[in-house]
Short mmCIF file of C-alpha atoms in Angstrom, two decimals:
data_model
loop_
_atom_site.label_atom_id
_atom_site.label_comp_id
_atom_site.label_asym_id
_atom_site.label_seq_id
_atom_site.Cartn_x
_atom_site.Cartn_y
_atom_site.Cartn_z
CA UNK A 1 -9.27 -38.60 -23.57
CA UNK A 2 -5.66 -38.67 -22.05
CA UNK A 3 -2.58 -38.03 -23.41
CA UNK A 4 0.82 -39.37 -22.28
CA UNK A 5 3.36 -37.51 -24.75
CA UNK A 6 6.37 -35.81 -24.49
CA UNK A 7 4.68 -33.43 -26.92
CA UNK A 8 3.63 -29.83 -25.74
CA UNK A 9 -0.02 -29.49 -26.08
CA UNK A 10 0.44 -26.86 -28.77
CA UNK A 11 2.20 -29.69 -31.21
CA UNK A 12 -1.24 -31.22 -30.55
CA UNK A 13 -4.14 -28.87 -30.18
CA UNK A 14 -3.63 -26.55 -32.87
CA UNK A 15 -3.22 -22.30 -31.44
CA UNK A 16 -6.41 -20.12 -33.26
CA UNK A 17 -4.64 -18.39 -35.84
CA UNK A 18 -6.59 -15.20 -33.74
CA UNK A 19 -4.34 -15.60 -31.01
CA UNK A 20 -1.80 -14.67 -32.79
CA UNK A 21 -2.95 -12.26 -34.93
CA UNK A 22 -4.17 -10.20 -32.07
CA UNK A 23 -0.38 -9.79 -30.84
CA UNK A 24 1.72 -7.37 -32.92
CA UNK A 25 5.37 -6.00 -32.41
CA UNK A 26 5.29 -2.45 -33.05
CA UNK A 27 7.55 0.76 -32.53
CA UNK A 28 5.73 2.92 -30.11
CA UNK A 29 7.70 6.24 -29.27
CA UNK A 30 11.05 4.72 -30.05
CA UNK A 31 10.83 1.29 -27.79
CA UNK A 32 9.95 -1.76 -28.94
CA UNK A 33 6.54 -3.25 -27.48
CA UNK A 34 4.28 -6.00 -27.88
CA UNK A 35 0.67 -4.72 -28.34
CA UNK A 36 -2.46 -6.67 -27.75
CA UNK A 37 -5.88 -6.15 -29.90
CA UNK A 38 -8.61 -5.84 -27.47
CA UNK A 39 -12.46 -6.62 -27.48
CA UNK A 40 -13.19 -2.68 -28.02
CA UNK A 41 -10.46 -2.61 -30.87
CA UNK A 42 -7.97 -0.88 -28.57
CA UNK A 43 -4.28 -1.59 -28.56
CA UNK A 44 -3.11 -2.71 -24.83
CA UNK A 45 0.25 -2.83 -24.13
CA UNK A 46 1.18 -6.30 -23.38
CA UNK A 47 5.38 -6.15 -23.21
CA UNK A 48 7.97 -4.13 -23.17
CA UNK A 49 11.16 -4.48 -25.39
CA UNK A 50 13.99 -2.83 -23.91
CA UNK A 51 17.33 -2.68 -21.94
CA UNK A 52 17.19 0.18 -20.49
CA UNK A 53 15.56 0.11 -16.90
CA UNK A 54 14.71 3.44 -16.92
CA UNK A 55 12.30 2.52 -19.52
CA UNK A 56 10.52 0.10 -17.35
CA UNK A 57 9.99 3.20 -14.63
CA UNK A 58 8.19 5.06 -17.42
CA UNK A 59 4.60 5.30 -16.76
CA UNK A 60 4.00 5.64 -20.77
CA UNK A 61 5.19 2.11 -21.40
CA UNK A 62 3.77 0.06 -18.06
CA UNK A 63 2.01 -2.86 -19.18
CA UNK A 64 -1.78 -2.34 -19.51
CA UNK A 65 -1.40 1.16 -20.78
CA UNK A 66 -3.96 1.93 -23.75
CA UNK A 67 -2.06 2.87 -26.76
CA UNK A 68 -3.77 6.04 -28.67
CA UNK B 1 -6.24 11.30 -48.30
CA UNK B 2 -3.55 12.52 -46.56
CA UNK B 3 -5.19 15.62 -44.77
CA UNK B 4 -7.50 12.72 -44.33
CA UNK B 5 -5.05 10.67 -42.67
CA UNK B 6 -3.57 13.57 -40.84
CA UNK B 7 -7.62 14.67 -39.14
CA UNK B 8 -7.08 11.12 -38.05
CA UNK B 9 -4.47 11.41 -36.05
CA UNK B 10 -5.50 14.98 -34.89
CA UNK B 11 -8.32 13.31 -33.40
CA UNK B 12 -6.10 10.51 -31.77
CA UNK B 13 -4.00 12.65 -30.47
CA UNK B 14 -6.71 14.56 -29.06
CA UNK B 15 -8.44 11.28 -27.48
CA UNK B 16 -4.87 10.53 -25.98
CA UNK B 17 -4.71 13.49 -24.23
CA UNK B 18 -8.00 12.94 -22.76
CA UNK B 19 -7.20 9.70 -21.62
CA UNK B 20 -4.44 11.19 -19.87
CA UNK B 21 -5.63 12.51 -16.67
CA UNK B 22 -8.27 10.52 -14.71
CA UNK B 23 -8.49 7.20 -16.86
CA UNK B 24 -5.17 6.80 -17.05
CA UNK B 25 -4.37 7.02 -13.08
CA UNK B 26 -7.38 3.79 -13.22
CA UNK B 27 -5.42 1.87 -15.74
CA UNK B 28 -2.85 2.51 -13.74
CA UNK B 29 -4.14 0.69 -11.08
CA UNK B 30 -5.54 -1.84 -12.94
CA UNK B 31 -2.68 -2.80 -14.42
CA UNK B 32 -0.25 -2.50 -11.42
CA UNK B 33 -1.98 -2.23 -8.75
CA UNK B 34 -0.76 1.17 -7.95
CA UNK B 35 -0.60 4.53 -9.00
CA UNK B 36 3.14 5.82 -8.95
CA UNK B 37 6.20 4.34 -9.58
CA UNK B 38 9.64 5.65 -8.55
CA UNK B 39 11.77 7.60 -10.66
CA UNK B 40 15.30 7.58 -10.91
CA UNK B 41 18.20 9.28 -12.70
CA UNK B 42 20.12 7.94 -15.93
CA UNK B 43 22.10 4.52 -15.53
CA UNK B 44 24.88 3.16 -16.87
CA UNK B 45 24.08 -0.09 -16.45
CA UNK B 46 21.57 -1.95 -19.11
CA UNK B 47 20.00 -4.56 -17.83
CA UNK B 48 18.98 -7.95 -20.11
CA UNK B 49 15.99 -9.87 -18.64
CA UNK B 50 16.30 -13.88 -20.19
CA UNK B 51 12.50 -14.58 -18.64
CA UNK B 52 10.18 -17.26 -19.89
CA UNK B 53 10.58 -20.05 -22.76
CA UNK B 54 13.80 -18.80 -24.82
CA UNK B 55 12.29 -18.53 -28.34
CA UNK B 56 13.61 -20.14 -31.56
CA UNK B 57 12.26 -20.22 -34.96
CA UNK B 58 8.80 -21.29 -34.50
CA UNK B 59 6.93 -19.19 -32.64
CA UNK B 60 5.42 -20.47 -29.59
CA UNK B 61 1.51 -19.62 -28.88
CA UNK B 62 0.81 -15.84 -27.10
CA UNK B 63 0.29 -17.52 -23.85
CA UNK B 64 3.71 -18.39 -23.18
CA UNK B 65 6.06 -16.19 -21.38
CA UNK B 66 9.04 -15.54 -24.22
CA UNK B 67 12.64 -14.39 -24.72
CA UNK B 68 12.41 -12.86 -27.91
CA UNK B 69 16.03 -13.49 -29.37
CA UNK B 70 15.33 -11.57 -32.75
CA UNK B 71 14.82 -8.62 -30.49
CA UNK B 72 17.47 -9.15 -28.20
CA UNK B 73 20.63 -9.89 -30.19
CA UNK B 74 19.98 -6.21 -32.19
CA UNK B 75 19.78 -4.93 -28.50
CA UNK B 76 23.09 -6.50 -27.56
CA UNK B 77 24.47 -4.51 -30.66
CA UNK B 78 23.52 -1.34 -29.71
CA UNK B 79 24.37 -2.65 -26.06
CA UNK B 80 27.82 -2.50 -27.61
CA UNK B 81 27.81 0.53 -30.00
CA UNK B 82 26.59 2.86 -26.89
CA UNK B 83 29.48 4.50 -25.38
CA UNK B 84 26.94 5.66 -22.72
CA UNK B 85 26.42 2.07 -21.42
CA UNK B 86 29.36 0.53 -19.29
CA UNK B 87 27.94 -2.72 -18.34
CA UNK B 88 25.52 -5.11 -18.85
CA UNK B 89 23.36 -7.23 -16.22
CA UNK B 90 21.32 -10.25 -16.96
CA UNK B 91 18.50 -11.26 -15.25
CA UNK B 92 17.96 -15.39 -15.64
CA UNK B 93 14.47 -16.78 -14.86
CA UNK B 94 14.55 -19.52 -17.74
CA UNK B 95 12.79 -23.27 -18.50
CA UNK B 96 15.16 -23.79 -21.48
CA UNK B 97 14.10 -23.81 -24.91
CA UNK B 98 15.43 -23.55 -28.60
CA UNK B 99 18.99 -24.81 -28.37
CA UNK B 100 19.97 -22.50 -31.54
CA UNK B 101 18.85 -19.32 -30.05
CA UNK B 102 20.30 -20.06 -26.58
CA UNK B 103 23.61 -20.68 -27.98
CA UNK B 104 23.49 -17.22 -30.62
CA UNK B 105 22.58 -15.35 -27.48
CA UNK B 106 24.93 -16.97 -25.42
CA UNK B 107 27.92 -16.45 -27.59
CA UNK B 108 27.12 -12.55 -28.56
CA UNK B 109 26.79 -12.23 -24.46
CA UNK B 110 30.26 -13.57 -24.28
CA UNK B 111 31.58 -11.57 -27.14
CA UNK B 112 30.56 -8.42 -25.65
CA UNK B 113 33.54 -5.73 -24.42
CA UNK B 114 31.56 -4.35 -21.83
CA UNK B 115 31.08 -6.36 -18.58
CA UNK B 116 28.60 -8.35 -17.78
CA UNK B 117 26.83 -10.11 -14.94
CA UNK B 118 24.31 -12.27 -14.51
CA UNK B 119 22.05 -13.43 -11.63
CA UNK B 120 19.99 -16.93 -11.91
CA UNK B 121 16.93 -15.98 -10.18
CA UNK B 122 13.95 -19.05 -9.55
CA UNK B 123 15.74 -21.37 -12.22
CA UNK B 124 17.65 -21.06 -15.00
CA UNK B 125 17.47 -24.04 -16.37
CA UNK B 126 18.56 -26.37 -19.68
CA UNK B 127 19.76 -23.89 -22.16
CA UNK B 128 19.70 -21.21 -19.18
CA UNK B 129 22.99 -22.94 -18.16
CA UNK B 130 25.26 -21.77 -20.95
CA UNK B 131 23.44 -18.44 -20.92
CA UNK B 132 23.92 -17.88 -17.30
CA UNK B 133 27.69 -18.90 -17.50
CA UNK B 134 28.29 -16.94 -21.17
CA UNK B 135 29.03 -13.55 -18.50
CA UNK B 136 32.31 -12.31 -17.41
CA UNK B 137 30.83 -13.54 -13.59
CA UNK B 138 27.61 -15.21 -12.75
CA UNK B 139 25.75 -15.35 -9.60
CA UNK B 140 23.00 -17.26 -8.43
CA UNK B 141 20.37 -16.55 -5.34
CA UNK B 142 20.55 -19.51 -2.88
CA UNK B 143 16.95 -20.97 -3.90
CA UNK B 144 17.39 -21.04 -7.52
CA UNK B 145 17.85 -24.22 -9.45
CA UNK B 146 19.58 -25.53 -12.71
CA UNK B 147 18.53 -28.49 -14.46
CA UNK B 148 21.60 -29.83 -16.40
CA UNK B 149 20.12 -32.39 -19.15
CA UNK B 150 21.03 -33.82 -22.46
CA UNK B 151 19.11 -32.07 -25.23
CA UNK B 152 15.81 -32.96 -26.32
CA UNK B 153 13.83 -32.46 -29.45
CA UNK B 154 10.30 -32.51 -30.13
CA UNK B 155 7.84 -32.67 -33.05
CA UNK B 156 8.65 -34.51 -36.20
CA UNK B 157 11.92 -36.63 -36.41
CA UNK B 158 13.86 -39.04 -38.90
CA UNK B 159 14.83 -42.13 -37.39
CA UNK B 160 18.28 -42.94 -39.01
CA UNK B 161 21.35 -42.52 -37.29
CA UNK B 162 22.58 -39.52 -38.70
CA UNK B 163 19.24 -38.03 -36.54
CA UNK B 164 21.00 -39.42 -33.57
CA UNK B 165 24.48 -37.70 -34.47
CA UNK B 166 23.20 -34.69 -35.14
CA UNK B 167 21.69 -34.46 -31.85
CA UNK B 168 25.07 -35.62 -30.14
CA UNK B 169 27.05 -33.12 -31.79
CA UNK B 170 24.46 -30.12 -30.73
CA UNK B 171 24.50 -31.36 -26.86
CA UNK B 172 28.60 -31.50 -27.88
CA UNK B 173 28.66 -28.01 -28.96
CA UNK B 174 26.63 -26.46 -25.59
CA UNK B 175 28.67 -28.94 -23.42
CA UNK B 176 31.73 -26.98 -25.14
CA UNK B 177 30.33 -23.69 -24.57
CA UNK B 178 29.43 -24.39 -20.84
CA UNK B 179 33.39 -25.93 -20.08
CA UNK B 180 34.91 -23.36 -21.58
CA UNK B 181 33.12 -20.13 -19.92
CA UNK B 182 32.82 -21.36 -16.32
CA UNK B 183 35.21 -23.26 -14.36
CA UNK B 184 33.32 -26.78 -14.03
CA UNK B 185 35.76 -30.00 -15.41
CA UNK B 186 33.67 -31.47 -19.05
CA UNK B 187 33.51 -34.92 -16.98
CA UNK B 188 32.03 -33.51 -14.21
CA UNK B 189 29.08 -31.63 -16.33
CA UNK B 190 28.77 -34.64 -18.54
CA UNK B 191 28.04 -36.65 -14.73
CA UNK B 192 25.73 -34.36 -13.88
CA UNK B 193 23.91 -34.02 -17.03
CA UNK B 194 23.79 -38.20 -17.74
CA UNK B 195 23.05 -38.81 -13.89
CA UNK B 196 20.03 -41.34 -13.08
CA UNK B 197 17.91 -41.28 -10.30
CA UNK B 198 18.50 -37.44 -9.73
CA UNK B 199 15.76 -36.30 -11.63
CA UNK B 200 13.03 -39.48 -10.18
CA UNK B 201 13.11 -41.53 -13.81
CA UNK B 202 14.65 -38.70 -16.11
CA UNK B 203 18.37 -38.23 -16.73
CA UNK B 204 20.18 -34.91 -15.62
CA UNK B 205 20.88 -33.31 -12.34
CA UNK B 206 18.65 -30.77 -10.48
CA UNK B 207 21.40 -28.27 -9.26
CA UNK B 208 20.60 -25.73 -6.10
CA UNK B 209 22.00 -22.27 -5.86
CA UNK B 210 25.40 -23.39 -3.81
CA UNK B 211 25.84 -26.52 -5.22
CA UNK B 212 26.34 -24.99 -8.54
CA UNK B 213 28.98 -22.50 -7.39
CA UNK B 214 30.76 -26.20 -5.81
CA UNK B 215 30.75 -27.63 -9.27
CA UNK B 216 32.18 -24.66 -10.75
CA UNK B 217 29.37 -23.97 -12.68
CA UNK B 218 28.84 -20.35 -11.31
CA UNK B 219 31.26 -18.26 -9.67
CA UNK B 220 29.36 -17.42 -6.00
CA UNK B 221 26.01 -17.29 -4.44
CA UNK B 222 24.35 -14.29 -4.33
CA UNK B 223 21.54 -11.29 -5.04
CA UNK B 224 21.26 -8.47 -6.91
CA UNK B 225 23.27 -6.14 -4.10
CA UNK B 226 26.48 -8.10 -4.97
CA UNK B 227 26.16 -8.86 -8.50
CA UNK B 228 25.75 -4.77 -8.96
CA UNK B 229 29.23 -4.33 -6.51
CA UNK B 230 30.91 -6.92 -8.86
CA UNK B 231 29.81 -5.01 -12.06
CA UNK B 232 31.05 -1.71 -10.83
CA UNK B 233 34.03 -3.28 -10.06
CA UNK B 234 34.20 -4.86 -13.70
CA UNK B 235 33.64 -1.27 -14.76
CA UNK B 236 36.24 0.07 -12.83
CA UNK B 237 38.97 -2.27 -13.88
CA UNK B 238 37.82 -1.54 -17.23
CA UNK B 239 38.64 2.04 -17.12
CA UNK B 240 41.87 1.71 -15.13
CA UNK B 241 42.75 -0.34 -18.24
CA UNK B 242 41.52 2.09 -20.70
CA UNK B 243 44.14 5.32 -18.35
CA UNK B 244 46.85 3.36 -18.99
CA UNK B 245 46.96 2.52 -22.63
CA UNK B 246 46.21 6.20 -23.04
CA UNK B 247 49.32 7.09 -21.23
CA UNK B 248 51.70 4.33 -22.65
#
């Protein structure tokens, strides 16, 4: 089947609800940071949330990091 | 349950630790491809990275690349409140997105005391044009691009006129915003953004890194070594200012 829309193909193919649901915002040590559910039930740091650039020179919040 | 609760997180804590010293050296790696990253003393300047779709009401599925603006406007607040932060540097690597939430971080970018600069790196593009131009001086790298456009909408629409208006008087509003924070002429950006045969059989204008700085769009070509000279010279003048009201 082809499309020919000006639509993005999420307005078409519904997103699992999972996908979603997997991503959280949480407060970890003080910054902001996305957090991503993994297969072994781990939280993986997906984003950082900040403005300071020090932050991003932190090996605690690089992205990949297991969260405990 | 608590001293449950609290055994819990002994435990984590306990695993964390563990995970510190060789495991975490191997996420390292896996995740950047290296084990140590530079370290550097405090700064004074905060630095704002616009990367990715910008993101409005509806959120947009995990696998795009977002600006978060519900995260980033309380930012720009505390951006403001710190005294310890002098200026403010914005990083631009944008497809567009949510007019609304372009525009709200736009205008608290341009309401901000402290100075800011921004560089368009790669593109900064639709709604990256009144966010690039919202800072007290904007540069752009020589390869980046700027699609200037009229505004679009997606997804589920009325079809009456009043549809129609209301979509004029948005593209009216970030036409406004653009003309009065940078130094291009509203008939020129209206050209560029209603221009045919720029963009093959779409209207707008595909602007390149010194073209925009000959509209007047943004104020000079260049990196990240002269947008940090110009905000240390924004800071500067800013405390010069500060001496003499002190003394008056």
């Amino acid at each position: 089947m082809i499309h020919y829309t000006p639509l993005s193909e999420s307005d078409i193919y519904p997103i699992d609800e999972a996908a979603y649901t997997n991503r959280k915002c949480v407060n970890y040590e003080g910054k902001t940071v996305f957090v991503e559910k993994n297969t072994n039930g781990e939280y993986q740091l997906v984003q950082l949330l900040s403005t300071d650039p020090q932050d991003y020179l932190n090996e605690k919040f690089t992205p990949g990091t297991i969260i405990p | 349950m608590e001293k449950d609760t609290e055994k819990k997180d002994g435990q984590e804590q306990e695993q964390g630790e563990e995970q510190q010293s060789p495991s975490s050296i191997v996420q390292k790696i896996q995740a950047l491809g290296q084990t140590n990253i530079p370290q550097a003393p405090d700064s004074n300047i905060h630095v704002l990275s616009i990367i990715g779709q910008i993101e409005g009401h509806i959120q947009l599925p995990p696998q795009n690349k977002t600006t978060k603006y519900e995260h980033i406007l309380p930012q720009l607040i505390a951006i403001e409140q710190n005294p310890k932060i002098e200026g403010v540097i914005l990083l631009l690597n944008t497809v567009g997105g949510d007019v609304e939430a372009g525009l709200a971080l736009s205008e608290m970018i341009a309401s901000l005391s402290k100075p800011t600069v921004s560089i368009v790196l790669g593109g900064g593009h639709s709604i990256g044009v009144p966010i690039a131009v919202s800072t007290n001086y904007s540069f752009i790298v020589p390869t980046a691009t700027m699609t200037i456009h009229p505004v679009r909408l997606t997804g589920l629409v009325i079809s009456v006129p009043q549809t129609f208006e209301y979509l004029d008087k948005m593209q009216e509003r970030v036409i406004n915003f653009v003309v009065n924070h940078s130094h291009i002429k509203e008939e020129k950006f209206k050209d560029l953004m209603f221009a045919k045969g720029n963009l093959t059989r779409d209207i707008g204008t595909n602007v390149v890194g010194e073209d925009a700085v000959e509209y007047g769009l943004i104020d000079e070509v260049g990196g990240v070594k002269e947008a940090m000279t110009k905000l240390n010279e924004l800071i500067n003048e800013g405390k010069g200012n500060e001496q003499q009201e002190v003394i008056q």
